[in-house]
JSON list of C-alpha atoms and ligand atoms in Angstrom, two decimals:
[
{"chain": "X", "resi": 1, "resn": "MET", "atom": "CA", "xyz": [88.76, 60.78, 72.82]},
{"chain": "X", "resi": 2, "resn": "ASN", "atom": "CA", "xyz": [86.31, 61.49, 70.01]},
{"chain": "X", "resi": 3, "resn": "ILE", "atom": "CA", "xyz": [82.78, 61.96, 71.21]},
{"chain": "X", "resi": 4, "resn": "THR", "atom": "CA", "xyz": [79.88, 61.51, 68.83]},
{"chain": "X", "resi": 5, "resn": "GLU", "atom": "CA", "xyz": [76.79, 63.66, 68.57]},
{"chain": "X", "resi": 6, "resn": "GLU", "atom": "CA", "xyz": [74.79, 60.65, 69.67]},
{"chain": "X", "resi": 7, "resn": "GLN", "atom": "CA", "xyz": [76.87, 60.29, 72.84]},
{"chain": "X", "resi": 8, "resn": "MET", "atom": "CA", "xyz": [76.41, 63.99, 73.63]},
{"chain": "X", "resi": 9, "resn": "LYS", "atom": "CA", "xyz": [72.66, 63.65, 73.15]},
{"chain": "X", "resi": 10, "resn": "LYS", "atom": "CA", "xyz": [72.55, 60.64, 75.44]},
{"chain": "X", "resi": 11, "resn": "LEU", "atom": "CA", "xyz": [74.64, 62.55, 78.00]},
{"chain": "X", "resi": 12, "resn": "PHE", "atom": "CA", "xyz": [72.20, 65.46, 77.87]},
{"chain": "X", "resi": 13, "resn": "GLU", "atom": "CA", "xyz": [69.27, 63.10, 78.37]},
{"chain": "X", "resi": 14, "resn": "ALA", "atom": "CA", "xyz": [71.04, 61.70, 81.44]},
{"chain": "X", "resi": 15, "resn": "ALA", "atom": "CA", "xyz": [71.43, 65.27, 82.74]},
{"chain": "X", "resi": 16, "resn": "VAL", "atom": "CA", "xyz": [67.71, 65.91, 82.21]},
{"chain": "X", "resi": 17, "resn": "GLY", "atom": "CA", "xyz": [66.97, 62.70, 84.14]},
{"chain": "X", "resi": 18, "resn": "ALA", "atom": "CA", "xyz": [69.28, 63.82, 86.95]},
{"chain": "X", "resi": 19, "resn": "SER", "atom": "CA", "xyz": [67.50, 67.17, 87.20]},
{"chain": "X", "resi": 20, "resn": "GLY", "atom": "CA", "xyz": [64.46, 65.18, 88.28]},
{"chain": "X", "resi": 21, "resn": "LYS", "atom": "CA", "xyz": [66.37, 64.27, 91.46]},
{"chain": "X", "resi": 22, "resn": "SER", "atom": "CA", "xyz": [67.11, 67.92, 92.28]},
{"chain": "X", "resi": 23, "resn": "TYR", "atom": "CA", "xyz": [66.39, 69.09, 95.82]},
{"chain": "X", "resi": 24, "resn": "SER", "atom": "CA", "xyz": [65.59, 72.74, 95.15]},
{"chain": "X", "resi": 25, "resn": "PRO", "atom": "CA", "xyz": [62.66, 73.82, 97.33]},
{"chain": "X", "resi": 26, "resn": "TYR", "atom": "CA", "xyz": [64.10, 77.35, 97.68]},
{"chain": "X", "resi": 27, "resn": "SER", "atom": "CA", "xyz": [64.96, 78.32, 94.11]},
{"chain": "X", "resi": 28, "resn": "HIS", "atom": "CA", "xyz": [62.59, 75.89, 92.36]},
{"chain": "X", "resi": 29, "resn": "PHE", "atom": "CA", "xyz": [65.34, 75.69, 89.76]},
{"chain": "X", "resi": 30, "resn": "PRO", "atom": "CA", "xyz": [66.24, 72.05, 89.07]},
{"chain": "X", "resi": 31, "resn": "VAL", "atom": "CA", "xyz": [69.62, 71.38, 87.50]},
{"chain": "X", "resi": 32, "resn": "GLY", "atom": "CA", "xyz": [71.07, 68.07, 86.36]},
{"chain": "X", "resi": 33, "resn": "ALA", "atom": "CA", "xyz": [74.64, 67.33, 85.28]},
{"chain": "X", "resi": 34, "resn": "ALA", "atom": "CA", "xyz": [76.03, 64.26, 83.54]},
{"chain": "X", "resi": 35, "resn": "LEU", "atom": "CA", "xyz": [79.70, 63.42, 83.18]},
{"chain": "X", "resi": 36, "resn": "LEU", "atom": "CA", "xyz": [80.98, 60.99, 80.57]},
{"chain": "X", "resi": 37, "resn": "MET", "atom": "CA", "xyz": [83.87, 59.25, 82.28]},
{"chain": "X", "resi": 38, "resn": "THR", "atom": "CA", "xyz": [86.82, 58.08, 80.17]},
{"chain": "X", "resi": 39, "resn": "ASP", "atom": "CA", "xyz": [85.63, 54.45, 80.35]},
{"chain": "X", "resi": 40, "resn": "GLY", "atom": "CA", "xyz": [82.23, 55.42, 78.90]},
{"chain": "X", "resi": 41, "resn": "THR", "atom": "CA", "xyz": [80.33, 55.37, 82.20]},
{"chain": "X", "resi": 42, "resn": "ILE", "atom": "CA", "xyz": [77.87, 58.21, 82.76]},
{"chain": "X", "resi": 43, "resn": "VAL", "atom": "CA", "xyz": [77.82, 59.69, 86.27]},
{"chain": "X", "resi": 44, "resn": "THR", "atom": "CA", "xyz": [75.11, 62.19, 87.17]},
{"chain": "X", "resi": 45, "resn": "GLY", "atom": "CA", "xyz": [74.40, 64.77, 89.85]},
{"chain": "X", "resi": 46, "resn": "ALA", "atom": "CA", "xyz": [71.65, 67.20, 90.81]},
{"chain": "X", "resi": 47, "resn": "ASN", "atom": "CA", "xyz": [71.64, 70.48, 92.74]},
{"chain": "X", "resi": 48, "resn": "ILE", "atom": "CA", "xyz": [71.00, 70.01, 96.43]},
{"chain": "X", "resi": 49, "resn": "GLU", "atom": "CA", "xyz": [69.92, 73.12, 98.31]},
{"chain": "X", "resi": 50, "resn": "ASN", "atom": "CA", "xyz": [69.88, 73.92, 101.98]},
{"chain": "X", "resi": 51, "resn": "ARG", "atom": "CA", "xyz": [67.91, 76.35, 104.15]},
{"chain": "X", "resi": 52, "resn": "SER", "atom": "CA", "xyz": [71.33, 77.88, 104.84]},
{"chain": "X", "resi": 53, "resn": "PHE", "atom": "CA", "xyz": [71.58, 78.73, 101.16]},
{"chain": "X", "resi": 54, "resn": "GLY", "atom": "CA", "xyz": [75.36, 79.06, 100.95]},
{"chain": "X", "resi": 55, "resn": "LEU", "atom": "CA", "xyz": [75.60, 75.33, 101.60]},
{"chain": "X", "resi": 56, "resn": "THR", "atom": "CA", "xyz": [73.88, 74.52, 98.32]},
{"chain": "X", "resi": 57, "resn": "ASN", "atom": "CA", "xyz": [75.72, 72.11, 96.10]},
{"chain": "X", "resi": 58, "resn": "CYS", "atom": "CA", "xyz": [75.37, 72.66, 92.36]},
{"chain": "X", "resi": 59, "resn": "ALA", "atom": "CA", "xyz": [74.54, 69.76, 90.07]},
{"chain": "X", "resi": 60, "resn": "GLU", "atom": "CA", "xyz": [78.01, 69.88, 88.48]},
{"chain": "X", "resi": 61, "resn": "ARG", "atom": "CA", "xyz": [79.84, 69.49, 91.78]},
{"chain": "X", "resi": 62, "resn": "SER", "atom": "CA", "xyz": [77.39, 66.81, 92.91]},
{"chain": "X", "resi": 63, "resn": "ALA", "atom": "CA", "xyz": [78.27, 64.84, 89.76]},
{"chain": "X", "resi": 64, "resn": "VAL", "atom": "CA", "xyz": [82.03, 65.34, 90.18]},
{"chain": "X", "resi": 65, "resn": "PHE", "atom": "CA", "xyz": [81.97, 64.38, 93.86]},
{"chain": "X", "resi": 66, "resn": "THR", "atom": "CA", "xyz": [79.83, 61.32, 93.14]},
{"chain": "X", "resi": 67, "resn": "ALA", "atom": "CA", "xyz": [82.20, 60.20, 90.36]},
{"chain": "X", "resi": 68, "resn": "VAL", "atom": "CA", "xyz": [85.37, 60.70, 92.36]},
{"chain": "X", "resi": 69, "resn": "SER", "atom": "CA", "xyz": [83.85, 59.08, 95.46]},
{"chain": "X", "resi": 70, "resn": "ALA", "atom": "CA", "xyz": [83.01, 56.02, 93.38]},
{"chain": "X", "resi": 71, "resn": "GLY", "atom": "CA", "xyz": [86.54, 55.71, 91.99]},
{"chain": "X", "resi": 72, "resn": "TRP", "atom": "CA", "xyz": [86.46, 57.61, 88.68]},
{"chain": "X", "resi": 73, "resn": "ARG", "atom": "CA", "xyz": [88.89, 60.46, 88.13]},
{"chain": "X", "resi": 74, "resn": "THR", "atom": "CA", "xyz": [88.75, 61.87, 84.62]},
{"chain": "X", "resi": 75, "resn": "PHE", "atom": "CA", "xyz": [85.80, 62.81, 82.47]},
{"chain": "X", "resi": 76, "resn": "SER", "atom": "CA", "xyz": [85.69, 63.43, 78.72]},
{"chain": "X", "resi": 77, "resn": "ALA", "atom": "CA", "xyz": [82.45, 65.39, 78.38]},
{"chain": "X", "resi": 78, "resn": "LEU", "atom": "CA", "xyz": [79.86, 67.20, 80.47]},
{"chain": "X", "resi": 79, "resn": "ALA", "atom": "CA", "xyz": [76.19, 67.98, 79.89]},
{"chain": "X", "resi": 80, "resn": "ILE", "atom": "CA", "xyz": [74.14, 70.31, 82.09]},
{"chain": "X", "resi": 81, "resn": "ALA", "atom": "CA", "xyz": [70.36, 70.47, 81.87]},
{"chain": "X", "resi": 82, "resn": "THR", "atom": "CA", "xyz": [68.20, 73.26, 83.26]},
{"chain": "X", "resi": 83, "resn": "PRO", "atom": "CA", "xyz": [64.83, 72.08, 81.93]},
{"chain": "X", "resi": 84, "resn": "GLU", "atom": "CA", "xyz": [62.88, 74.91, 83.56]},
{"chain": "X", "resi": 85, "resn": "SER", "atom": "CA", "xyz": [64.95, 77.89, 82.39]},
{"chain": "X", "resi": 86, "resn": "ASP", "atom": "CA", "xyz": [64.12, 79.91, 79.28]},
{"chain": "X", "resi": 87, "resn": "TYR", "atom": "CA", "xyz": [67.80, 80.38, 78.44]},
{"chain": "X", "resi": 88, "resn": "PRO", "atom": "CA", "xyz": [71.00, 78.33, 78.78]},
{"chain": "X", "resi": 89, "resn": "VAL", "atom": "CA", "xyz": [72.63, 78.45, 82.22]},
{"chain": "X", "resi": 90, "resn": "GLY", "atom": "CA", "xyz": [76.35, 77.70, 82.35]},
{"chain": "X", "resi": 91, "resn": "PRO", "atom": "CA", "xyz": [78.23, 76.38, 85.39]},
{"chain": "X", "resi": 92, "resn": "CYS", "atom": "CA", "xyz": [78.98, 78.83, 88.22]},
{"chain": "X", "resi": 93, "resn": "GLY", "atom": "CA", "xyz": [82.54, 79.97, 88.95]},
{"chain": "X", "resi": 94, "resn": "ALA", "atom": "CA", "xyz": [83.07, 77.51, 91.80]},
{"chain": "X", "resi": 95, "resn": "CYS", "atom": "CA", "xyz": [81.99, 74.60, 89.60]},
{"chain": "X", "resi": 96, "resn": "ARG", "atom": "CA", "xyz": [84.26, 75.72, 86.75]},
{"chain": "X", "resi": 97, "resn": "GLN", "atom": "CA", "xyz": [87.21, 75.61, 89.13]},
{"chain": "X", "resi": 98, "resn": "VAL", "atom": "CA", "xyz": [86.26, 72.16, 90.48]},
{"chain": "X", "resi": 99, "resn": "LEU", "atom": "CA", "xyz": [85.53, 70.74, 87.02]},
{"chain": "X", "resi": 100, "resn": "THR", "atom": "CA", "xyz": [88.97, 71.69, 85.72]},
{"chain": "X", "resi": 101, "resn": "GLU", "atom": "CA", "xyz": [90.55, 69.48, 88.38]},
{"chain": "X", "resi": 102, "resn": "PHE", "atom": "CA", "xyz": [89.28, 66.37, 86.59]},
{"chain": "X", "resi": 103, "resn": "ALA", "atom": "CA", "xyz": [89.27, 67.17, 82.86]},
{"chain": "X", "resi": 104, "resn": "CYS", "atom": "CA", "xyz": [91.38, 68.93, 80.24]},
{"chain": "X", "resi": 105, "resn": "ALA", "atom": "CA", "xyz": [90.68, 72.25, 78.53]},
{"chain": "X", "resi": 106, "resn": "GLU", "atom": "CA", "xyz": [89.47, 70.56, 75.32]},
{"chain": "X", "resi": 107, "resn": "THR", "atom": "CA", "xyz": [86.68, 68.70, 77.12]},
{"chain": "X", "resi": 108, "resn": "PRO", "atom": "CA", "xyz": [83.33, 69.39, 75.45]},
{"chain": "X", "resi": 109, "resn": "VAL", "atom": "CA", "xyz": [80.62, 70.97, 77.62]},
{"chain": "X", "resi": 110, "resn": "ILE", "atom": "CA", "xyz": [77.00, 71.43, 76.56]},
{"chain": "X", "resi": 111, "resn": "PHE", "atom": "CA", "xyz": [74.25, 73.17, 78.49]},
{"chain": "X", "resi": 112, "resn": "GLY", "atom": "CA", "xyz": [70.71, 74.37, 78.05]},
{"chain": "X", "resi": 113, "resn": "PRO", "atom": "CA", "xyz": [67.07, 73.73, 78.80]},
{"chain": "X", "resi": 114, "resn": "LYS", "atom": "CA", "xyz": [66.62, 71.52, 75.71]},
{"chain": "X", "resi": 115, "resn": "TYR", "atom": "CA", "xyz": [68.95, 69.68, 73.38]},
{"chain": "X", "resi": 116, "resn": "GLU", "atom": "CA", "xyz": [67.55, 71.52, 70.32]},
{"chain": "X", "resi": 117, "resn": "ASN", "atom": "CA", "xyz": [69.11, 74.89, 71.22]},
{"chain": "X", "resi": 118, "resn": "ILE", "atom": "CA", "xyz": [72.02, 73.74, 73.31]},
{"chain": "X", "resi": 119, "resn": "VAL", "atom": "CA", "xyz": [75.16, 75.82, 73.92]},
{"chain": "X", "resi": 120, "resn": "SER", "atom": "CA", "xyz": [78.21, 73.83, 72.93]},
{"chain": "X", "resi": 121, "resn": "THR", "atom": "CA", "xyz": [81.59, 74.87, 74.29]},
{"chain": "X", "resi": 122, "resn": "THR", "atom": "CA", "xyz": [84.67, 73.52, 76.08]},
{"chain": "X", "resi": 123, "resn": "LEU", "atom": "CA", "xyz": [85.94, 73.58, 79.62]},
{"chain": "X", "resi": 124, "resn": "GLY", "atom": "CA", "xyz": [88.88, 75.73, 78.51]},
{"chain": "X", "resi": 125, "resn": "ALA", "atom": "CA", "xyz": [86.55, 78.33, 77.00]},
{"chain": "X", "resi": 126, "resn": "LEU", "atom": "CA", "xyz": [84.55, 78.44, 80.25]},
{"chain": "X", "resi": 127, "resn": "TYR", "atom": "CA", "xyz": [87.67, 78.68, 82.39]},
{"chain": "X", "resi": 128, "resn": "PRO", "atom": "CA", "xyz": [90.48, 80.25, 80.36]},
{"chain": "X", "resi": 129, "resn": "TYR", "atom": "CA", "xyz": [94.05, 81.07, 81.42]},
{"chain": "X", "resi": 130, "resn": "ASP", "atom": "CA", "xyz": [93.97, 78.38, 84.08]},
{"chain": "X", "resi": 131, "resn": "SER", "atom": "CA", "xyz": [97.60, 78.76, 84.97]},
{"chain": "X", "resi": 132, "resn": "LEU", "atom": "CA", "xyz": [97.31, 76.36, 87.91]},
{"chain": "X", "resi": 133, "resn": "HIS", "atom": "CA", "xyz": [95.96, 73.48, 85.84]},
{"chain": "X", "resi": 134, "resn": "GLU", "atom": "CA", "xyz": [99.30, 71.72, 85.82]},
{"chain": "X", "resi": 135, "resn": "LEU", "atom": "CA", "xyz": [99.04, 71.46, 89.61]},
{"chain": "X", "resi": 136, "resn": "ALA", "atom": "CA", "xyz": [95.91, 69.28, 89.36]},
{"chain": "X", "resi": 137, "resn": "GLY", "atom": "CA", "xyz": [96.53, 65.91, 91.03]},
{"chain": "X", "resi": 138, "resn": "LYS", "atom": "CA", "xyz": [96.79, 62.94, 88.69]},
{"chain": "E", "resi": 201, "resn": "THU", "atom": "N1", "xyz": [72.82, 75.73, 90.00]},
{"chain": "E", "resi": 201, "resn": "THU", "atom": "C1", "xyz": [73.42, 74.58, 89.61]},
{"chain": "E", "resi": 201, "resn": "THU", "atom": "O1", "xyz": [73.19, 73.50, 90.18]},
{"chain": "E", "resi": 201, "resn": "THU", "atom": "N2", "xyz": [74.27, 74.63, 88.56]},
{"chain": "E", "resi": 201, "resn": "THU", "atom": "C2", "xyz": [74.47, 75.73, 87.80]},
{"chain": "E", "resi": 201, "resn": "THU", "atom": "O2", "xyz": [75.20, 75.65, 86.81]},
{"chain": "E", "resi": 201, "resn": "THU", "atom": "C3", "xyz": [73.83, 77.01, 88.15]},
{"chain": "E", "resi": 201, "resn": "THU", "atom": "C4", "xyz": [73.08, 77.03, 89.41]},
{"chain": "E", "resi": 201, "resn": "THU", "atom": "C5", "xyz": [71.83, 75.67, 91.09]},
{"chain": "E", "resi": 201, "resn": "THU", "atom": "C6", "xyz": [72.23, 76.26, 92.40]},
{"chain": "E", "resi": 201, "resn": "THU", "atom": "C7", "xyz": [70.86, 76.53, 93.00]},
{"chain": "E", "resi": 201, "resn": "THU", "atom": "O3", "xyz": [70.37, 75.35, 93.60]},
{"chain": "E", "resi": 201, "resn": "THU", "atom": "C8", "xyz": [69.97, 76.85, 91.81]},
{"chain": "E", "resi": 201, "resn": "THU", "atom": "O4", "xyz": [70.66, 76.34, 90.69]},
{"chain": "E", "resi": 201, "resn": "THU", "atom": "C9", "xyz": [69.68, 78.32, 91.63]},
{"chain": "E", "resi": 201, "resn": "THU", "atom": "O5", "xyz": [70.83, 79.07, 91.61]}
]
């Protein structure tokens, strides 16, 4: 699937919008994620913290769990917005593992506080040598 610059920009804007739904009273660090599903639908998620901090759900996993719960399985691009950081923040290790369950290594991933100086990479670059990928359920 070929994704245009315009689609990526729109996806990032959706991630910024999702960050507005963040529940982050402990870190005060809102994060929004937006997945472009293979049928063109955008599914978003925000980070949801808990006073027992280990139970926090990152924006990326919120988006994946929302998408899969609603019936989507595969996404073709991901945007992550951290509007209040002064530098780009990539997905944590747990999210990288979960994300690879539902997309291929070539999937474009962008992240940053603003679209103007976004980091543009792929899922495979963020999670290389994923020897178990072929075990992912279809
Ligand atoms: N967080 C995310 O939601 N995604 C990331 O990619 C990095 C970190 C959240 C977890 C926590 O709520 C806050 O950001 C600070 O770590």
